[in-house]
Coordinates of C-alpha atoms in Angstrom, one line a residue:
M289 CA 151.7 84.2 128.3
N290 CA 154.2 82.5 130.5
I291 CA 155.5 78.9 130.0
N292 CA 153.3 77.4 132.7
C293 CA 150.1 78.7 131.1
M294 CA 151.2 77.4 127.7
I295 CA 151.8 74.0 129.1
L296 CA 148.4 74.0 130.8
L297 CA 146.8 75.1 127.5
I298 CA 148.4 72.3 125.5
F299 CA 147.3 69.9 128.2
F300 CA 143.7 71.1 127.9
L301 CA 143.7 70.9 124.1
F302 CA 144.8 67.3 124.1
Y303 CA 142.4 66.2 126.9
D304 CA 139.0 67.4 126.0
N305 CA 137.4 66.1 129.2
I306 CA 139.5 68.5 131.3
I307 CA 138.6 72.0 130.3
P308 CA 139.2 75.2 132.3
T309 CA 135.9 76.9 133.2
S310 CA 136.9 80.5 134.1
G311 CA 139.5 83.2 134.0
F312 CA 142.3 84.2 131.7
I313 CA 143.4 80.6 130.9
Y314 CA 139.8 79.7 129.8
N315 CA 139.5 82.7 127.5
Y316 CA 142.9 82.0 126.0
Y317 CA 142.0 78.3 125.7
E318 CA 138.8 79.2 123.9
K319 CA 140.6 81.6 121.5
V320 CA 143.2 79.0 120.5
K321 CA 140.7 76.2 120.3
C322 CA 138.4 78.2 118.0
S323 CA 141.3 79.1 115.7
Y324 CA 141.5 75.4 114.9
Y325 CA 138.0 74.0 115.5
E326 CA 134.5 75.2 114.8
C327 CA 132.9 77.0 117.7
C328 CA 129.5 78.2 118.6
N329 CA 130.3 81.9 118.2
D330 CA 129.6 84.8 115.8
D331 CA 132.8 84.1 113.8
Y332 CA 131.6 80.7 112.8
I333 CA 127.9 81.5 112.9
P334 CA 127.3 84.8 111.0
Q335 CA 123.6 84.0 110.4
N336 CA 123.5 86.4 107.4
A337 CA 119.8 86.7 106.6
L338 CA 120.4 89.5 104.1
E339 CA 122.9 87.4 102.2
L340 CA 120.3 84.6 102.2
H341 CA 117.7 86.9 100.6
R342 CA 120.2 88.1 98.0
L343 CA 121.2 84.6 97.0
L344 CA 117.6 83.3 96.9
S345 CA 116.6 86.3 94.8
I346 CA 119.3 85.3 92.3
K347 CA 119.2 81.5 92.4
M348 CA 115.5 80.8 92.9
F349 CA 113.1 81.0 90.0
G350 CA 109.3 81.6 90.4
Q351 CA 109.3 81.4 94.2
K352 CA 108.7 85.0 95.3
I353 CA 106.4 83.9 98.2
A354 CA 109.0 81.4 99.5
T355 CA 111.9 83.8 99.0
D356 CA 110.3 86.7 100.8
S357 CA 108.6 84.8 103.5
I358 CA 111.6 82.7 104.5
S359 CA 114.0 85.7 104.3
R360 CA 111.8 87.9 106.5
A361 CA 111.1 85.1 109.0
V362 CA 114.8 84.2 109.3
Y363 CA 115.8 87.9 109.6
A364 CA 113.3 88.6 112.3
H365 CA 114.3 85.5 114.3
T366 CA 118.0 86.1 114.2
N367 CA 117.8 89.8 114.9
A368 CA 115.3 89.7 117.8
D369 CA 116.8 90.4 121.2
N370 CA 114.6 87.9 123.0
T371 CA 112.8 85.6 120.6
P372 CA 110.1 83.6 122.5
K373 CA 110.6 80.3 120.7
A374 CA 112.6 78.4 118.1
L375 CA 111.7 79.3 114.6
A376 CA 109.7 76.5 112.9
M377 CA 109.0 76.5 109.2
S378 CA 107.4 73.9 107.0
F379 CA 108.2 73.8 103.3
H380 CA 105.5 72.4 101.0
G381 CA 105.4 71.8 97.3
T382 CA 105.9 69.5 94.4
S383 CA 109.2 67.8 93.5
G384 CA 112.0 70.1 92.1
T385 CA 110.6 73.4 93.3
G386 CA 113.6 74.2 95.6
K387 CA 112.6 73.2 99.1
T388 CA 115.7 71.3 100.0
F389 CA 117.8 73.8 98.0
V390 CA 116.6 76.6 100.2
A391 CA 117.2 74.7 103.4
N392 CA 120.8 74.0 102.4
M393 CA 121.1 77.7 101.4
I394 CA 120.1 78.7 104.9
G395 CA 123.0 76.5 106.2
E396 CA 125.4 78.1 103.7
T397 CA 124.6 81.6 104.8
F398 CA 124.3 80.8 108.5
Y399 CA 127.5 78.9 109.1
K400 CA 131.1 79.7 108.1
K401 CA 131.5 76.0 107.1
G402 CA 128.1 76.0 105.4
Y403 CA 126.1 72.7 105.5
Q404 CA 129.4 71.0 106.6
S405 CA 129.0 72.7 109.9
Q406 CA 128.6 70.4 112.9
Y407 CA 125.7 72.6 113.9
F408 CA 123.8 71.8 110.7
H409 CA 121.7 68.7 111.3
F410 CA 120.0 66.9 108.4
I411 CA 117.5 64.1 108.9
N412 CA 116.0 62.3 105.9
G413 CA 112.7 60.6 106.5
R414 CA 112.9 58.3 103.6
S415 CA 116.3 56.9 104.6
D416 CA 116.5 57.4 108.4
L417 CA 112.9 57.1 109.8
T418 CA 110.7 54.8 107.7
L419 CA 109.6 51.8 109.8
E420 CA 106.4 52.3 111.8
S421 CA 107.5 49.4 114.1
E422 CA 110.6 51.5 115.1
S423 CA 108.7 54.6 116.0
E424 CA 109.6 54.6 119.7
R425 CA 113.3 54.1 118.9
Y426 CA 113.1 56.9 116.4
K427 CA 111.6 59.2 119.0
E428 CA 114.3 58.4 121.5
M429 CA 117.0 58.9 118.8
L430 CA 115.6 62.3 117.7
Q431 CA 115.3 63.5 121.3
K432 CA 118.9 62.6 122.1
K433 CA 120.2 64.2 118.8
I434 CA 118.4 67.5 119.4
I435 CA 119.4 67.7 123.1
Q436 CA 123.0 67.1 122.2
G437 CA 122.9 69.5 119.3
L438 CA 121.4 72.3 121.4
L439 CA 123.8 71.7 124.3
E440 CA 126.7 72.0 121.8
C441 CA 125.2 75.1 120.2
P442 CA 121.8 76.8 120.8
K443 CA 122.0 78.3 117.2
S444 CA 121.7 74.9 115.6
L445 CA 119.7 74.2 112.5
F446 CA 117.6 71.1 112.2
I447 CA 116.2 70.0 108.9
F448 CA 113.7 67.2 108.5
D449 CA 113.4 66.2 104.8
E450 CA 110.8 64.0 103.3
I451 CA 108.7 63.9 106.4
D452 CA 105.8 62.5 104.4
S453 CA 107.8 59.2 104.5
M454 CA 108.0 59.2 108.3
P455 CA 105.6 57.3 110.6
A456 CA 102.8 59.4 112.1
G457 CA 103.6 60.5 115.6
V458 CA 107.4 60.4 115.5
L459 CA 107.7 64.2 115.2
N460 CA 105.5 64.7 118.4
V461 CA 108.8 64.3 120.4
L462 CA 109.8 67.7 119.0
V463 CA 107.0 69.6 120.8
P464 CA 109.0 70.6 123.9
F465 CA 111.8 72.0 121.6
L466 CA 109.3 74.0 119.5
D467 CA 107.2 75.4 122.3
Y468 CA 107.7 78.7 124.2
G469 CA 110.4 78.9 126.8
K470 CA 113.0 76.4 127.9
P471 CA 111.8 72.8 128.1
R472 CA 112.5 70.7 131.2
L473 CA 114.0 67.4 130.1
W474 CA 115.1 64.5 132.1
S475 CA 118.1 62.3 131.6
P476 CA 118.0 58.5 132.0
H477 CA 119.3 59.1 135.6
S478 CA 116.3 61.3 136.4
L479 CA 118.4 64.4 136.4
E480 CA 116.7 67.5 135.1
K481 CA 118.3 69.3 132.2
R482 CA 117.3 72.6 130.6
V483 CA 118.4 73.4 127.0
E484 CA 118.2 76.7 125.2
T485 CA 115.8 76.2 122.2
R486 CA 114.8 79.7 121.3
K487 CA 117.8 80.4 119.1
A488 CA 117.4 77.3 117.0
I489 CA 115.7 76.8 113.7
F490 CA 113.6 73.8 112.7
I491 CA 112.7 73.2 109.0
F492 CA 110.3 70.5 107.8
I493 CA 110.2 69.5 104.1
T494 CA 107.4 67.6 102.6
N495 CA 105.3 67.0 99.5
A496 CA 102.2 67.0 101.6
G497 CA 99.7 69.6 100.2
S498 CA 101.3 69.6 96.8
E499 CA 98.1 68.9 94.9
Q500 CA 96.3 71.5 96.8
I501 CA 99.0 74.1 96.1
V502 CA 98.7 73.4 92.4
E503 CA 94.9 73.5 92.5
R504 CA 95.0 76.8 94.4
A505 CA 97.5 78.3 92.0
I506 CA 95.3 77.4 89.0
N507 CA 92.2 78.8 90.8
L508 CA 94.0 82.1 91.6
R509 CA 95.2 82.3 88.0
D510 CA 91.7 81.7 86.6
S511 CA 90.4 84.5 88.9
G512 CA 92.8 86.9 87.3
K513 CA 95.3 87.1 90.1
L514 CA 98.9 87.3 88.8
R515 CA 101.4 84.8 90.2
N516 CA 103.7 87.5 91.6
D517 CA 100.7 89.2 93.3
T518 CA 99.8 86.1 95.3
T519 CA 100.8 86.0 99.0
L520 CA 101.5 83.5 101.8
A521 CA 97.9 84.1 103.0
D522 CA 96.6 82.6 99.8
Y523 CA 98.1 79.2 100.6
E524 CA 98.8 78.8 104.3
D525 CA 95.3 77.6 105.3
V526 CA 95.1 74.8 102.7
I527 CA 98.6 73.6 103.5
S528 CA 98.2 73.3 107.2
V529 CA 94.8 71.5 106.9
Q530 CA 96.2 69.0 104.3
A531 CA 99.4 68.4 106.2
F532 CA 97.5 67.5 109.3
S533 CA 95.1 65.1 107.5
E534 CA 97.6 63.5 105.0
N535 CA 99.5 60.3 105.9
G536 CA 103.1 60.9 107.0
G537 CA 105.0 62.6 109.7
F538 CA 102.5 65.5 110.2
H539 CA 99.4 63.2 110.3
K540 CA 97.4 64.4 113.3
S541 CA 100.6 65.9 114.6
D542 CA 100.8 67.5 118.0
I543 CA 103.1 70.1 116.4
I544 CA 100.3 71.3 114.1
N545 CA 97.6 70.8 116.7
N546 CA 99.5 73.0 119.1
N547 CA 100.2 75.7 116.5
L548 CA 103.9 75.4 116.8
I549 CA 104.7 75.8 113.1
D550 CA 105.4 79.5 112.6
H551 CA 105.2 79.6 108.8
Y552 CA 103.8 77.1 106.2
V553 CA 105.7 78.1 103.1
P554 CA 104.3 77.1 99.7
F555 CA 106.7 76.4 96.8
L556 CA 104.7 77.0 93.8
P557 CA 104.7 74.7 90.7
L558 CA 107.1 76.0 88.0
E559 CA 105.9 77.2 84.6
V560 CA 107.8 77.0 81.3
Q561 CA 109.4 80.4 81.8
H562 CA 110.9 79.3 85.1
I563 CA 112.1 76.0 83.7
K564 CA 113.9 77.9 81.0
L565 CA 115.7 80.0 83.6
C566 CA 116.8 76.8 85.4
I567 CA 118.1 75.4 82.1
D568 CA 120.0 78.6 81.4
A569 CA 121.6 78.5 84.9
A570 CA 122.5 74.9 84.5
F571 CA 124.3 75.5 81.2
R572 CA 126.2 78.5 82.7
I573 CA 127.6 76.2 85.4
Y574 CA 129.5 74.5 82.5
G575 CA 130.6 77.9 81.1
S576 CA 128.2 77.6 78.2
I577 CA 125.3 79.9 77.0
P578 CA 122.5 77.7 75.7
T579 CA 121.0 78.1 72.3
I580 CA 117.2 78.1 71.8
K581 CA 117.6 74.6 70.2
Q582 CA 119.4 73.3 73.3
I583 CA 116.8 74.8 75.6
D584 CA 114.0 73.1 73.6
E585 CA 115.9 69.8 73.6
V586 CA 116.0 69.9 77.4
L587 CA 112.3 70.9 77.6
S588 CA 111.4 67.9 75.3
H589 CA 112.5 65.5 78.1
L590 CA 110.1 67.1 80.7
K591 CA 106.5 66.5 81.3
F592 CA 104.0 69.2 82.2
G593 CA 100.6 69.0 83.9
P594 CA 97.9 68.8 85.0
E595 CA 95.8 68.2 82.0
P596 CA 94.3 69.9 80.0
L597 CA 96.3 73.1 80.7
N598 CA 99.7 71.5 81.3
L599 CA 101.0 74.6 82.9
Y600 CA 103.5 73.2 85.3
S601 CA 106.6 71.0 85.1
Q602 CA 105.9 67.7 87.0
S603 CA 109.5 67.4 88.1
G604 CA 110.3 71.1 88.5
C605 CA 114.0 71.8 87.9
K606 CA 115.0 68.5 89.4
R607 CA 116.1 66.6 86.3
I608 CA 117.5 69.5 84.4
E609 CA 121.2 69.4 85.5
T610 CA 121.6 65.8 84.3
K611 CA 120.0 66.6 80.9
V612 CA 122.2 69.7 80.5
A613 CA 125.3 67.8 81.4
S614 CA 124.5 65.2 78.8
I615 CA 124.1 67.8 76.1
V616 CA 127.3 69.7 77.1
Y617 CA 129.5 66.6 77.2
K618 CA 127.9 65.2 74.0
R619 CA 129.1 68.4 72.2
R620 CA 132.5 68.3 73.8
F621 CA 132.9 64.6 73.0
H622 CA 132.1 65.2 69.3
N623 CA 134.5 68.1 69.2
E624 CA 137.3 65.9 70.4
L625 CA 136.7 63.2 67.9

């Protein structure tokens, strides 16, 4: 490249509001820029659904339905030549069953920078959207955030965690982004904008329907159906009905009413056998293989329910890492005395 082009390139890199729009200089500008900054291209967004399935199969315990359903849905969405709408999935289940873990894992396998990517958007209902009196402001904020995110990169991932803590109606603003085709949106100056939504993924995480999932799991077990033989169809109906009627972000939601959630994914309550696998994995993080005594020590801190069977951990795998860390460092502390 000659010296004049180099000077122009440097000028463009330093002044982001003046960017070449076509030709050789633009292509070179993009190439250089993307070697230093994250860009919305295949190099930075591999969207590796097969790697996602591999990691979930290794790191998730007792969640065959979730692992298979999510992996297939993501693979189909990212490999379709002309997907009709954004992929919308809703994750339901009790605390500690892996809902947020899976959402973050999707970010890790989709983006070169993982969940540190600028195209990975995480909104927490408990900390960001809690006041009913602020509902209109929340709607405006969400709309702006999503439009800006999609304009920057159509392959954005939007995760809404703890939506059961959000005011009812706030999520209705998402309907145009989850519907079929490109939504027509208007700026404050009445200028029409179109944004590409069909390549995006929206994930909703909630405890809504947890009790019904546990109840259905027990009923299926009592009927003789093995856990690994249950399917998404065994749970989807009860989840969608409960999410629509339960207080929170999905309460009487237009998203559900308009059938815009593609998959309601149950995260089943975890049994003792799954908790033991979580404990073993937590010890191995510290380079340690747990003894039976150590596993039992961690289990002694956990509560199981519902009575009288007490089949499932009430906190899933959520509290295990801190208990394991305490045991590991207690042993190291005594060894150094």
